[in-house]
mmCIF file of C-alpha atoms and ligand atoms in Angstrom:
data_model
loop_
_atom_site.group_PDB
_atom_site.id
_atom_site.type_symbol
_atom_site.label_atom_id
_atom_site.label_comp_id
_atom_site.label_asym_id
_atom_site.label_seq_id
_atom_site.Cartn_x
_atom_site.Cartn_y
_atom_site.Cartn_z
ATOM 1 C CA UNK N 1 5.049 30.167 -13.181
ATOM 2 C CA UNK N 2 4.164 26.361 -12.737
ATOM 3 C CA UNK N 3 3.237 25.809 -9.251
ATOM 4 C CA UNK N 4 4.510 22.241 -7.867
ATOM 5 C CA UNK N 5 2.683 21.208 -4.448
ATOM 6 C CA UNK N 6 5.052 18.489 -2.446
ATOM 7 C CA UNK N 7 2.766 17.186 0.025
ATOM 8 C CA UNK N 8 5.332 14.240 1.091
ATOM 9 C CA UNK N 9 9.169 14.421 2.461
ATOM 10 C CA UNK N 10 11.032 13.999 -0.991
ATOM 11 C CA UNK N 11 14.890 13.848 -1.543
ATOM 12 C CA UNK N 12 16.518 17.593 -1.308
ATOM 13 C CA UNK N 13 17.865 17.061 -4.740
ATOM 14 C CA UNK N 14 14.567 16.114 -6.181
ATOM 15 C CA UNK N 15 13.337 19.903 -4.467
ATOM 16 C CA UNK N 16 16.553 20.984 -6.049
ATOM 17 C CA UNK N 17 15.846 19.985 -9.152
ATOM 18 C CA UNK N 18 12.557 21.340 -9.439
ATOM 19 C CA UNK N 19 13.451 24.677 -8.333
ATOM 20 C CA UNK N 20 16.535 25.291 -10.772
ATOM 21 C CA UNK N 21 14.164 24.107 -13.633
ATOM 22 C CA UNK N 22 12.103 27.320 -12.775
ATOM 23 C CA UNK N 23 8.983 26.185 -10.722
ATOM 24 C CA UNK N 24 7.784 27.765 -7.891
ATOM 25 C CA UNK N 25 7.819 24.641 -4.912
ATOM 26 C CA UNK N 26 5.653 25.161 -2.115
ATOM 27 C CA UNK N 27 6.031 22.625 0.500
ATOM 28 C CA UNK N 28 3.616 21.095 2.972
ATOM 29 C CA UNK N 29 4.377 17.813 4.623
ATOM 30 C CA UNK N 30 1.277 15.337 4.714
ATOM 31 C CA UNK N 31 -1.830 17.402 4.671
ATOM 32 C CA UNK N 32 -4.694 16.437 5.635
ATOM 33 C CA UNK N 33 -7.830 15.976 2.627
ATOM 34 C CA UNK N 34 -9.619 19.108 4.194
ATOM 35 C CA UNK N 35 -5.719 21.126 3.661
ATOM 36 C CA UNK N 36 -4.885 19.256 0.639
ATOM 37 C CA UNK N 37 -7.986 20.822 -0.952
ATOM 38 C CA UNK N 38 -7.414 24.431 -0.086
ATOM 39 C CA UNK N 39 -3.098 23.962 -1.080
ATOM 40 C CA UNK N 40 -4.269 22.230 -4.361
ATOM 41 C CA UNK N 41 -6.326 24.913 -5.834
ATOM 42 C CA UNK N 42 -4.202 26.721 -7.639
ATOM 43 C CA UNK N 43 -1.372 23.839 -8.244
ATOM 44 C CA UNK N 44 -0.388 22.781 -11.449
ATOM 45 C CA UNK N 45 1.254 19.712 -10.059
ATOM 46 C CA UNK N 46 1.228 17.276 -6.922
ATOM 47 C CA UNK N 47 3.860 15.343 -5.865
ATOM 48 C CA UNK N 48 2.912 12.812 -2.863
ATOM 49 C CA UNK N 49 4.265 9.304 -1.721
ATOM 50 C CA UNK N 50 2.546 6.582 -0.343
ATOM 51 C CA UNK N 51 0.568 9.503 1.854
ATOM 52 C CA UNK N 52 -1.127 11.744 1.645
ATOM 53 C CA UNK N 53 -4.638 10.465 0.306
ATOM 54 C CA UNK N 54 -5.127 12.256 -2.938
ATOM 55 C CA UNK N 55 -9.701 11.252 -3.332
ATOM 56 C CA UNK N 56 -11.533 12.343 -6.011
ATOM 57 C CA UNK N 57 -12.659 15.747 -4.038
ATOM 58 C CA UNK N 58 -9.233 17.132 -3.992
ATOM 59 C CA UNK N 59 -8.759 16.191 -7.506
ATOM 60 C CA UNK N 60 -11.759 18.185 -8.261
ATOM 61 C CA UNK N 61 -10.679 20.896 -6.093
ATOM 62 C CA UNK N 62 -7.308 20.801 -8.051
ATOM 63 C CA UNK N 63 -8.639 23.289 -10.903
ATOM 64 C CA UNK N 64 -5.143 23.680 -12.707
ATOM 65 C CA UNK N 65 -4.160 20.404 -11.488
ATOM 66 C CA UNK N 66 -2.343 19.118 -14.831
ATOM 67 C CA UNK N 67 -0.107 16.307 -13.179
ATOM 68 C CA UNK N 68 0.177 13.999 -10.465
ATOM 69 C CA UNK N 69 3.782 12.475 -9.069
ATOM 70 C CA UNK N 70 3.773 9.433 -7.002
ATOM 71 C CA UNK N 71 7.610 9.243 -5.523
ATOM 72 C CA UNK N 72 7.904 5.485 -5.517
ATOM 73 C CA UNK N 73 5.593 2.800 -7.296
ATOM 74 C CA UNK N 74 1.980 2.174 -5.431
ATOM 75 C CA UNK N 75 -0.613 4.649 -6.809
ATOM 76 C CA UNK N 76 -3.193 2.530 -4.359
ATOM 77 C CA UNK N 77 -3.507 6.658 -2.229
ATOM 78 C CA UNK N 78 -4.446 8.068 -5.357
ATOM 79 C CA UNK N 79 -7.770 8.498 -7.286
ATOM 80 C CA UNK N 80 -5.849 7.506 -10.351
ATOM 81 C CA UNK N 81 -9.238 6.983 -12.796
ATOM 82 C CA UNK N 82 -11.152 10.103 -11.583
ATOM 83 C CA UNK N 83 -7.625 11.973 -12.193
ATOM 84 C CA UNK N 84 -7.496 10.262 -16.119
ATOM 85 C CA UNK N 85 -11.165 11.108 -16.592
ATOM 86 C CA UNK N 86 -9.700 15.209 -15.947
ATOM 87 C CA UNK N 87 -6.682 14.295 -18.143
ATOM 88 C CA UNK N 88 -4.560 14.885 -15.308
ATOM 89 C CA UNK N 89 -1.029 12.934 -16.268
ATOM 90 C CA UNK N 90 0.135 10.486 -13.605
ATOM 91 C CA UNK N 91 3.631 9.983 -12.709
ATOM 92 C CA UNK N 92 5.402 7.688 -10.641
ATOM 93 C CA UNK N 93 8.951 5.471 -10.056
ATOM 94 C CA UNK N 94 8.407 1.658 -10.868
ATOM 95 C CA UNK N 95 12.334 0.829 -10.820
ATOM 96 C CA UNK N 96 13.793 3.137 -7.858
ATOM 97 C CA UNK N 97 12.984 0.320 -5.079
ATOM 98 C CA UNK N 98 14.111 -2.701 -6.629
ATOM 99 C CA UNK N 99 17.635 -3.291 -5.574
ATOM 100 C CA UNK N 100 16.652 -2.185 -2.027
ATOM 101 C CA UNK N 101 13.420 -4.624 -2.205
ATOM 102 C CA UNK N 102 15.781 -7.344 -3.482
ATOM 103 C CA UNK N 103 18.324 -6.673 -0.906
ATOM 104 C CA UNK N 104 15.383 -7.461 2.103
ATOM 105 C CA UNK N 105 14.175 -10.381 0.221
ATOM 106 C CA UNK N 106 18.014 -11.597 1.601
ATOM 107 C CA UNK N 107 18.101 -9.958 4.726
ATOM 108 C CA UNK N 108 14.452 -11.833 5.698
ATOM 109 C CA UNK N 109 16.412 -15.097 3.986
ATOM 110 C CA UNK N 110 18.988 -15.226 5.726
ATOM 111 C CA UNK N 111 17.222 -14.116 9.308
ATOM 112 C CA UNK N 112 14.897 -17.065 8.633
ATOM 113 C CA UNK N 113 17.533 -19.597 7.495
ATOM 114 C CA UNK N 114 19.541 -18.597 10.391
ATOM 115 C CA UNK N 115 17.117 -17.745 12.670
ATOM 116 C CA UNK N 116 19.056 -14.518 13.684
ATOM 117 C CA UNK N 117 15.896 -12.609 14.201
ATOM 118 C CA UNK N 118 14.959 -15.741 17.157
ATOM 119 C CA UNK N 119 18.461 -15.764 18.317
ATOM 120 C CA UNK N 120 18.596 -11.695 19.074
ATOM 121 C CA UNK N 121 15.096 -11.739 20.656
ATOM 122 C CA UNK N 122 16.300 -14.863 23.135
ATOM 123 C CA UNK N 123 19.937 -13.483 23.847
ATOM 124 C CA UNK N 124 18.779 -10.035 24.731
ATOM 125 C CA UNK N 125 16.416 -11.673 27.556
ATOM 126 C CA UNK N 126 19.531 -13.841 29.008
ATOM 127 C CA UNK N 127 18.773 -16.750 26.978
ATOM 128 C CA UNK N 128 21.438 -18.475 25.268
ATOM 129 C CA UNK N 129 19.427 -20.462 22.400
ATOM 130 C CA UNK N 130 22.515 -21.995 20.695
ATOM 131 C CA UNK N 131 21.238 -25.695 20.001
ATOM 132 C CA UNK N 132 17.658 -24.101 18.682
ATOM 133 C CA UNK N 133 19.125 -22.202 16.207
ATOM 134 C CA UNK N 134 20.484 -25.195 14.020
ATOM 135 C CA UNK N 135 20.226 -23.493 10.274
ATOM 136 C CA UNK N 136 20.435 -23.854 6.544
ATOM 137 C CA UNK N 137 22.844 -22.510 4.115
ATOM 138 C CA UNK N 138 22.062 -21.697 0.857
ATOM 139 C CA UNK N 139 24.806 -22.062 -1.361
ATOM 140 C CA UNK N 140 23.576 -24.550 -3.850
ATOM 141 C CA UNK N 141 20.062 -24.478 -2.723
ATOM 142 C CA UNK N 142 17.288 -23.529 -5.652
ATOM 143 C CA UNK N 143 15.567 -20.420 -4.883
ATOM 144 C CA UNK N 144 11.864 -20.114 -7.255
ATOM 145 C CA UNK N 145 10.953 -16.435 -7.820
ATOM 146 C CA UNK N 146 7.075 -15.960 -8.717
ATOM 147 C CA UNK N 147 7.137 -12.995 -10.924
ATOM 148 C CA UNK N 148 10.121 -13.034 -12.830
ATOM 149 C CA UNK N 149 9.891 -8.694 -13.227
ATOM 150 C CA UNK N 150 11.986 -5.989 -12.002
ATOM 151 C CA UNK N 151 12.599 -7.134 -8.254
ATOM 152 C CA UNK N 152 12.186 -10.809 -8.884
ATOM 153 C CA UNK N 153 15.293 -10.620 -11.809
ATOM 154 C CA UNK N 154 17.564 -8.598 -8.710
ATOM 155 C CA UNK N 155 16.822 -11.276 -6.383
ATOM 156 C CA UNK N 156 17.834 -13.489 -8.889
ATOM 157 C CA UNK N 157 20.890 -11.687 -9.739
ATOM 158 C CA UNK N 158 22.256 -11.929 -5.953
ATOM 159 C CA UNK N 159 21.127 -14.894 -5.053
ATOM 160 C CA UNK N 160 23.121 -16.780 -7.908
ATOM 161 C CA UNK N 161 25.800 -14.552 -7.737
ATOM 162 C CA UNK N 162 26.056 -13.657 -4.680
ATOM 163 C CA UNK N 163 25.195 -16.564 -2.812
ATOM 164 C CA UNK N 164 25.684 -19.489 -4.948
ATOM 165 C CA UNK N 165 21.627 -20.747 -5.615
ATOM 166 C CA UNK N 166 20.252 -22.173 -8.448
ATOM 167 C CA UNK N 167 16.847 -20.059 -10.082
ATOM 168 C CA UNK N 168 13.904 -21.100 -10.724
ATOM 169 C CA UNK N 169 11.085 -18.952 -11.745
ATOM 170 C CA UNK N 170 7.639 -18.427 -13.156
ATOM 171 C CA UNK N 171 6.014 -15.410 -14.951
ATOM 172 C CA UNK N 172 3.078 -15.064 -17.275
ATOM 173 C CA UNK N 173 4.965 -13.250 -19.683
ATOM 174 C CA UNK N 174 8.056 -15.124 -21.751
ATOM 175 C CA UNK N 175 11.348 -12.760 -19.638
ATOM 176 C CA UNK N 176 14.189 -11.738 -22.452
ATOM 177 C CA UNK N 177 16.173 -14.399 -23.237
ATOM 178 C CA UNK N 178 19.289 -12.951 -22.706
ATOM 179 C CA UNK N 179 18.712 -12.409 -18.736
ATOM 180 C CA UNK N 180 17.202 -16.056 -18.540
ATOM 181 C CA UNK N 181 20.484 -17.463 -20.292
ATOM 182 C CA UNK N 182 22.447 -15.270 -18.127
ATOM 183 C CA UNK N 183 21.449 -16.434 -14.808
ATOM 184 C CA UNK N 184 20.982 -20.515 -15.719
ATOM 185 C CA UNK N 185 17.269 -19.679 -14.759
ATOM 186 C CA UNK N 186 14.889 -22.078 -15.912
ATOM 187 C CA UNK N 187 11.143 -21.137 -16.359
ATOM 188 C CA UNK N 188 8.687 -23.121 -14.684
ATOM 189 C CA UNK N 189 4.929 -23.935 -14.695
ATOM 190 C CA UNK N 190 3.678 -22.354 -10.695
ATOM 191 C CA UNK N 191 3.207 -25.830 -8.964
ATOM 192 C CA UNK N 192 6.549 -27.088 -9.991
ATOM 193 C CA UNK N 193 8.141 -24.045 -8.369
ATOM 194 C CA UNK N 194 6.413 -24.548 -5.482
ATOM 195 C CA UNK N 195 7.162 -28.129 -5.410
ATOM 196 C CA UNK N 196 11.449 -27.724 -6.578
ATOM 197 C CA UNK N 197 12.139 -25.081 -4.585
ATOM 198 C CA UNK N 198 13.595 -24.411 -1.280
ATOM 199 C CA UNK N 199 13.373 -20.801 -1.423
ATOM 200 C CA UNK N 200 10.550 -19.755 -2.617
ATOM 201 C CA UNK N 201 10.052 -15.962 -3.495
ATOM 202 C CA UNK N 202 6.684 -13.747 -4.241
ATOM 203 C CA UNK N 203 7.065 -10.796 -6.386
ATOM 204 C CA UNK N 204 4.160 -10.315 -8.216
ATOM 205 C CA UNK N 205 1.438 -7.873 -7.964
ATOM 206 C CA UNK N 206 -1.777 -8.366 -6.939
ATOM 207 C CA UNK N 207 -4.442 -9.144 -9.223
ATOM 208 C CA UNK N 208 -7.126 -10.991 -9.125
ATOM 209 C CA UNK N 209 -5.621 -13.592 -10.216
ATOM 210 C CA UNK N 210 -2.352 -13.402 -7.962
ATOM 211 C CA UNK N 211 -5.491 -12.698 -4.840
ATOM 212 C CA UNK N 212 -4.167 -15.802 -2.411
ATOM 213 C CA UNK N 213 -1.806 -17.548 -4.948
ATOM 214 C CA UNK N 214 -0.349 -19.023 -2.096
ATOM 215 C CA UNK N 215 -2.925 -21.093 -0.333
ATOM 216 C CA UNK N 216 -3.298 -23.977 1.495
ATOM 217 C CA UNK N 217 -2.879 -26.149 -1.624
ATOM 218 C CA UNK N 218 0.521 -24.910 -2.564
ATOM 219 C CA UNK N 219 1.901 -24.562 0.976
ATOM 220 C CA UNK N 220 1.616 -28.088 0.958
ATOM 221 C CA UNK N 221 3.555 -28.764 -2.259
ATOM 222 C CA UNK N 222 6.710 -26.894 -0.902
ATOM 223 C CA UNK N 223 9.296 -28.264 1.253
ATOM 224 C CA UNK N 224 9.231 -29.196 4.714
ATOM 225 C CA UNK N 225 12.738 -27.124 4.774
ATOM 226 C CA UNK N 226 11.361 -24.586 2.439
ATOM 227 C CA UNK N 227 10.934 -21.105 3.197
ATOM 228 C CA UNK N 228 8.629 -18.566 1.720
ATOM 229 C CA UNK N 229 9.519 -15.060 1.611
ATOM 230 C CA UNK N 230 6.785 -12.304 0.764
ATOM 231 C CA UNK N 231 7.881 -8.752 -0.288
ATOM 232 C CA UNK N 232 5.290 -8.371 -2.666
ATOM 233 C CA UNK N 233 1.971 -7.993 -1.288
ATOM 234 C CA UNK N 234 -0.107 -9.242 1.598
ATOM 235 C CA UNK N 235 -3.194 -10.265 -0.751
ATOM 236 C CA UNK N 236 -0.635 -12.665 -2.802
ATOM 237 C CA UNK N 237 -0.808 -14.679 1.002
ATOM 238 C CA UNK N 238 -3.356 -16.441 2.543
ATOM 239 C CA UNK N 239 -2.761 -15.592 5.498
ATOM 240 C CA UNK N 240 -4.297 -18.338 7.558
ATOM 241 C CA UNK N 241 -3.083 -20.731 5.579
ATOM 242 C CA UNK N 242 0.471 -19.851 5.868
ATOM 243 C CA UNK N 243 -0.002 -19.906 9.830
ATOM 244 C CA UNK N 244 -1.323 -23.485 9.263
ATOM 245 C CA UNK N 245 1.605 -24.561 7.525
ATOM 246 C CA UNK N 246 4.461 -22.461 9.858
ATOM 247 C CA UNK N 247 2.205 -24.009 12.977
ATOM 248 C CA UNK N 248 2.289 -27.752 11.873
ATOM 249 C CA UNK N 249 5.750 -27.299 9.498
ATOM 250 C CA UNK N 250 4.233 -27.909 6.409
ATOM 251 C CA UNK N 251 7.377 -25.277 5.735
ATOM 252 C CA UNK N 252 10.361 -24.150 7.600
ATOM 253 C CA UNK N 253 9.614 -20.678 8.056
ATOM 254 C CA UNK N 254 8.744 -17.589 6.161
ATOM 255 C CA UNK N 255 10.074 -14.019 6.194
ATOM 256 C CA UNK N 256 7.385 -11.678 5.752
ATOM 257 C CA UNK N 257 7.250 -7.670 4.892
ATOM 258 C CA UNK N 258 3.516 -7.110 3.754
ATOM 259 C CA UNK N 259 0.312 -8.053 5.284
ATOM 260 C CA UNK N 260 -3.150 -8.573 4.305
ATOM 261 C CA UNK N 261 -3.826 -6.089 7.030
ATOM 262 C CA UNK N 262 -1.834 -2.885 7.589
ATOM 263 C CA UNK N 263 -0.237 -2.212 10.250
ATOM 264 C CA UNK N 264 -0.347 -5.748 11.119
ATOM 265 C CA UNK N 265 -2.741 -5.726 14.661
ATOM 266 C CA UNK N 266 -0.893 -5.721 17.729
ATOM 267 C CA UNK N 267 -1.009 -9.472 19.173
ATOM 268 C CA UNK N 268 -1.611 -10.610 15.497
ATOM 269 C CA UNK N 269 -0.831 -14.528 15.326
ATOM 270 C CA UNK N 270 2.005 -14.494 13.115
ATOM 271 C CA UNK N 271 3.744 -12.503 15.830
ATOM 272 C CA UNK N 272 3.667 -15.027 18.191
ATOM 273 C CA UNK N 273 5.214 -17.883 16.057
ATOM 274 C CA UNK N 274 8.839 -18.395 16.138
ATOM 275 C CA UNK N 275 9.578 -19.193 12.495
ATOM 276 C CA UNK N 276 8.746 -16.077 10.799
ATOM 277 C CA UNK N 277 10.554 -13.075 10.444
ATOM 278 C CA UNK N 278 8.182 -9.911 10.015
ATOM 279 C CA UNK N 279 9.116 -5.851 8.829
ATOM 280 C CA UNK N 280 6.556 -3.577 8.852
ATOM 281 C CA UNK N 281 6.567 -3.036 5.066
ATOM 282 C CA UNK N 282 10.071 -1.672 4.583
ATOM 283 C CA UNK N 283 10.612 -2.594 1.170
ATOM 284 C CA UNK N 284 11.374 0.364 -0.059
ATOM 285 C CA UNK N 285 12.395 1.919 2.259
ATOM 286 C CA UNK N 286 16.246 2.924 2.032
ATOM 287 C CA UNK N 287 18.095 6.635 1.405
ATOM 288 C CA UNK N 288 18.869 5.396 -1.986
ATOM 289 C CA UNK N 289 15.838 4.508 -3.489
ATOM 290 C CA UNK N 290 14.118 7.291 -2.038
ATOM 291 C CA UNK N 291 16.338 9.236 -3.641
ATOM 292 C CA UNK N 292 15.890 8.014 -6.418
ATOM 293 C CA UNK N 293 11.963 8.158 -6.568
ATOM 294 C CA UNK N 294 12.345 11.447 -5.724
ATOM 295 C CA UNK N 295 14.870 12.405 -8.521
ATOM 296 C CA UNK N 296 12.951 10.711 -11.401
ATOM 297 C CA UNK N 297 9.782 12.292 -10.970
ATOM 298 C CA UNK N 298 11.047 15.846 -10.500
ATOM 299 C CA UNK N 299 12.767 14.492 -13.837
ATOM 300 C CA UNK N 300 9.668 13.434 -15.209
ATOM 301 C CA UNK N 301 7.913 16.264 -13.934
ATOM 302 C CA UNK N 302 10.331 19.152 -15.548
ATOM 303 C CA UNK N 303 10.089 16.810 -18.766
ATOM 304 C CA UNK N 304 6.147 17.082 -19.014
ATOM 305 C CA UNK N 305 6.123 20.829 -18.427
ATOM 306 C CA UNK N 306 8.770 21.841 -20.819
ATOM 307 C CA UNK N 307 6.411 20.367 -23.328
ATOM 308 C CA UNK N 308 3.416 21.281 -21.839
ATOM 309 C CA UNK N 309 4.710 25.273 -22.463
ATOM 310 C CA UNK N 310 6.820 24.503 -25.661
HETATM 311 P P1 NAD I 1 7.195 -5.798 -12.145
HETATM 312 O O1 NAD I 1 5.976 -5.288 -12.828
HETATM 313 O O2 NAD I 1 8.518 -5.379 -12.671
HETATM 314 O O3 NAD I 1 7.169 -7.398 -12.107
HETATM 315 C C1 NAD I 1 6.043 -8.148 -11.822
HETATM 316 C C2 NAD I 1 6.116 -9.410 -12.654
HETATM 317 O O4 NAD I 1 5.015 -10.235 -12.298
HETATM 318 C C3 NAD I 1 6.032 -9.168 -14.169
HETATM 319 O O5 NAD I 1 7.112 -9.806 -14.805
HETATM 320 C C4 NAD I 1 4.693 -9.780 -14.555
HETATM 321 O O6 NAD I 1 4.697 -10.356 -15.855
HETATM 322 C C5 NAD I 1 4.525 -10.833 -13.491
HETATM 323 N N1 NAD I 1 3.144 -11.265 -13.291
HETATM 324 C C6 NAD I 1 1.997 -10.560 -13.367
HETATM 325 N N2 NAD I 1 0.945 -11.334 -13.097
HETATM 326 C C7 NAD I 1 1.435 -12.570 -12.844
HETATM 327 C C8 NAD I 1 0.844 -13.814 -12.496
HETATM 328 N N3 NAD I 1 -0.467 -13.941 -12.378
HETATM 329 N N4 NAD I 1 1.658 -14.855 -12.299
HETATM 330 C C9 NAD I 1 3.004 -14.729 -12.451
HETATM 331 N N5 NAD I 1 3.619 -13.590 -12.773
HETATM 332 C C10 NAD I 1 2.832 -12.525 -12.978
HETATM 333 O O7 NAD I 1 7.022 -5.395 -10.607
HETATM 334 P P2 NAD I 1 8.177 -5.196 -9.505
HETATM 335 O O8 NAD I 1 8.627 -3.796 -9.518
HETATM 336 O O9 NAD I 1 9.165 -6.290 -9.646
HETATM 337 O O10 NAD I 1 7.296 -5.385 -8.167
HETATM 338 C C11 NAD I 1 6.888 -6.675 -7.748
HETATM 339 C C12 NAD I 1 6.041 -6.594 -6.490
HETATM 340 O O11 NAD I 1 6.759 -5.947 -5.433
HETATM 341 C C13 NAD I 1 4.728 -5.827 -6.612
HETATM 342 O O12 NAD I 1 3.729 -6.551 -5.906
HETATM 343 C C14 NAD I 1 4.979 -4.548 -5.862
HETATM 344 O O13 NAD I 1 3.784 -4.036 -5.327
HETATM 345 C C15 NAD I 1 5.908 -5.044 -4.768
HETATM 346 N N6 NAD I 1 6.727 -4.004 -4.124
HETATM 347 C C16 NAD I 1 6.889 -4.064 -2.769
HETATM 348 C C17 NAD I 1 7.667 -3.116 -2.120
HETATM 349 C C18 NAD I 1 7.883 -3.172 -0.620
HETATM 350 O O14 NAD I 1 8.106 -2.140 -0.019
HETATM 351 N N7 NAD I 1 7.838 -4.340 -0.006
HETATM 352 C C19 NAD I 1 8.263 -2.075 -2.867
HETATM 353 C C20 NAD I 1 8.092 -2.062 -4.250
HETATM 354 C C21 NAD I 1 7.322 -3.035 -4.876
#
């Protein structure tokens, strides 16, 4: 019987799943690397999330170990090339967080446009900030998504339909024409994106070449008005840059759910600067698109083994 090890909290239906297709599901919520060894050995598949650390020596301890599910996208807790160098398959969700990424990219808009975030943290202490928290709207505004991919085409979708923006947008690779003609986007080179827009919006991942795309240099291309949103991740940022330009407004304000360091240190400077809106990396985090993670890899799990035994 194949042996599935959840060592993460995964969507009921997802355990469901798994069990009606026949495999025997032994739960253990985030062991540690000294119990993940020991629960591993005689697994024939893993399924974490963004915990628990999966390093080479539980790999190795994984003798049967024939397949590895990561329920959501980052595989960054995973050993992924000592696990290809055993021919262990890897598994994971790319699409199941978009909508709810894109869905916080406007949440963080609109708290920084608004400044609802300021306006909640004043009015609970007695202070009734009404002439500070002169806004923007949107509707008409250009919003310029950097990385034109899964999230950065949702964004798209409900900012022009939903809110009335025009998009701008820049990706390495050429996006299918179809979507492009759809929402009146219109491809850019980086700098003019940075320069047009008044939104601008980071959903790229990091590279070495997306390491600190936004510097000082761009920051000071954008908008005074303009805000910059970051869902992506906290490398795309330099981070003392971007409190340069929020301190002396090179830019209106930025809404912010990644960091270059994680958790972001208590007493960190970005928290004590009015103009940003921060979530401790919350992304993905919604009932739905765990769900979903959780769904398509027990899919993609019961997939692999019914032709692993066919
Ligand atoms: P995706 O792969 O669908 O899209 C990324 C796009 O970036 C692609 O179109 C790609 O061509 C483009 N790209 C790559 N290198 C580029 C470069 N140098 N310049 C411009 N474009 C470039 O990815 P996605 O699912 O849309 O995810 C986007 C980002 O969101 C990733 O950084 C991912 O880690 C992050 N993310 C964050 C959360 C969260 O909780 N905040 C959740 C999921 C994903």
């Amino acid at each position: 019987m194949v042996k599935i090890l959840v060592a993460a909290p995964i969507h009921p239906d997802a355990i469901k799943m798994l069990e009606e297709a026949g495999f025997d599901v032994v739960y253990r919520e985030y062991p540690s690397v000294e119990e993940l060894k020991d629960l591993v050995k005689d697994a024939d598949a893993l399924v974490v999330r963004s915990k628990p650390k999966v390093p080479k020596e539980v790999i190795a301890a994984g003798k049967g170990l024939k397949a590895i599910a990561r329920a959501g996208v980052g595989l960054d807790n995973i050993d992924v090339s000592e696990a290809k160098k055993r021919g262990i398959a890897i598994f994971n969700a790319p699409a199941a967080p978009s909508r709810s990424v894109a869905e916080l990219v406007i949440g963080l808009l609109l708290a920084v446009a608004r400044k609802i975030a300021y306006a909640d943290r004043n009015l609970r202490e007695g202070k009734w900030v009404k002439k500070e928290c002169l806004g923007y709207e949107l509707y008409g505004k250009t919003i310029g998504i950097v990385g034109f991919g899964r999230i950065g085409r949702e964004v798209a979708r409900i900012a022009k339909f939903g809110l009335g923006m025009k998009v701008i947008f820049y990706d390495v690779v050429e996006p299918p024409q179809d979507i492009v003609k759809a929402l009146e986007a219109l491809r850019l080179e980086l700098d003019e994106v940075f320069r047009r827009a008044d939104v601008v919006s980071l959903h790229v991942p990091l590279l070495d070449s997306t390491y600190h795309l936004v510097n000082e240099r761009r920051l000071k291309l954008m908008k005074k008005t303009a805000i910059l949103i970051n869902t992506s991740r906290g490398g795309i940022v330099d981070t003392n840059a971007l409190i340069k330009a929020l301190k002396e407004g090179w830019i209106a304000g930025a809404g912010l759910d990644v960091y270059e360091e994680e958790p972001l240190p208590e007493g960190h400077p970005l928290t004590k600067l009015n103009n940003v809106v921060l979530t401790p990396h919350i992304g993905a985090s919604t009932i739905e698109a765990q769900a979903r993670a959780g769904i398509e890899v027990a899919s993609k799990l019961i997939e692999f083994f019914q032709k692993e035994t066919r």
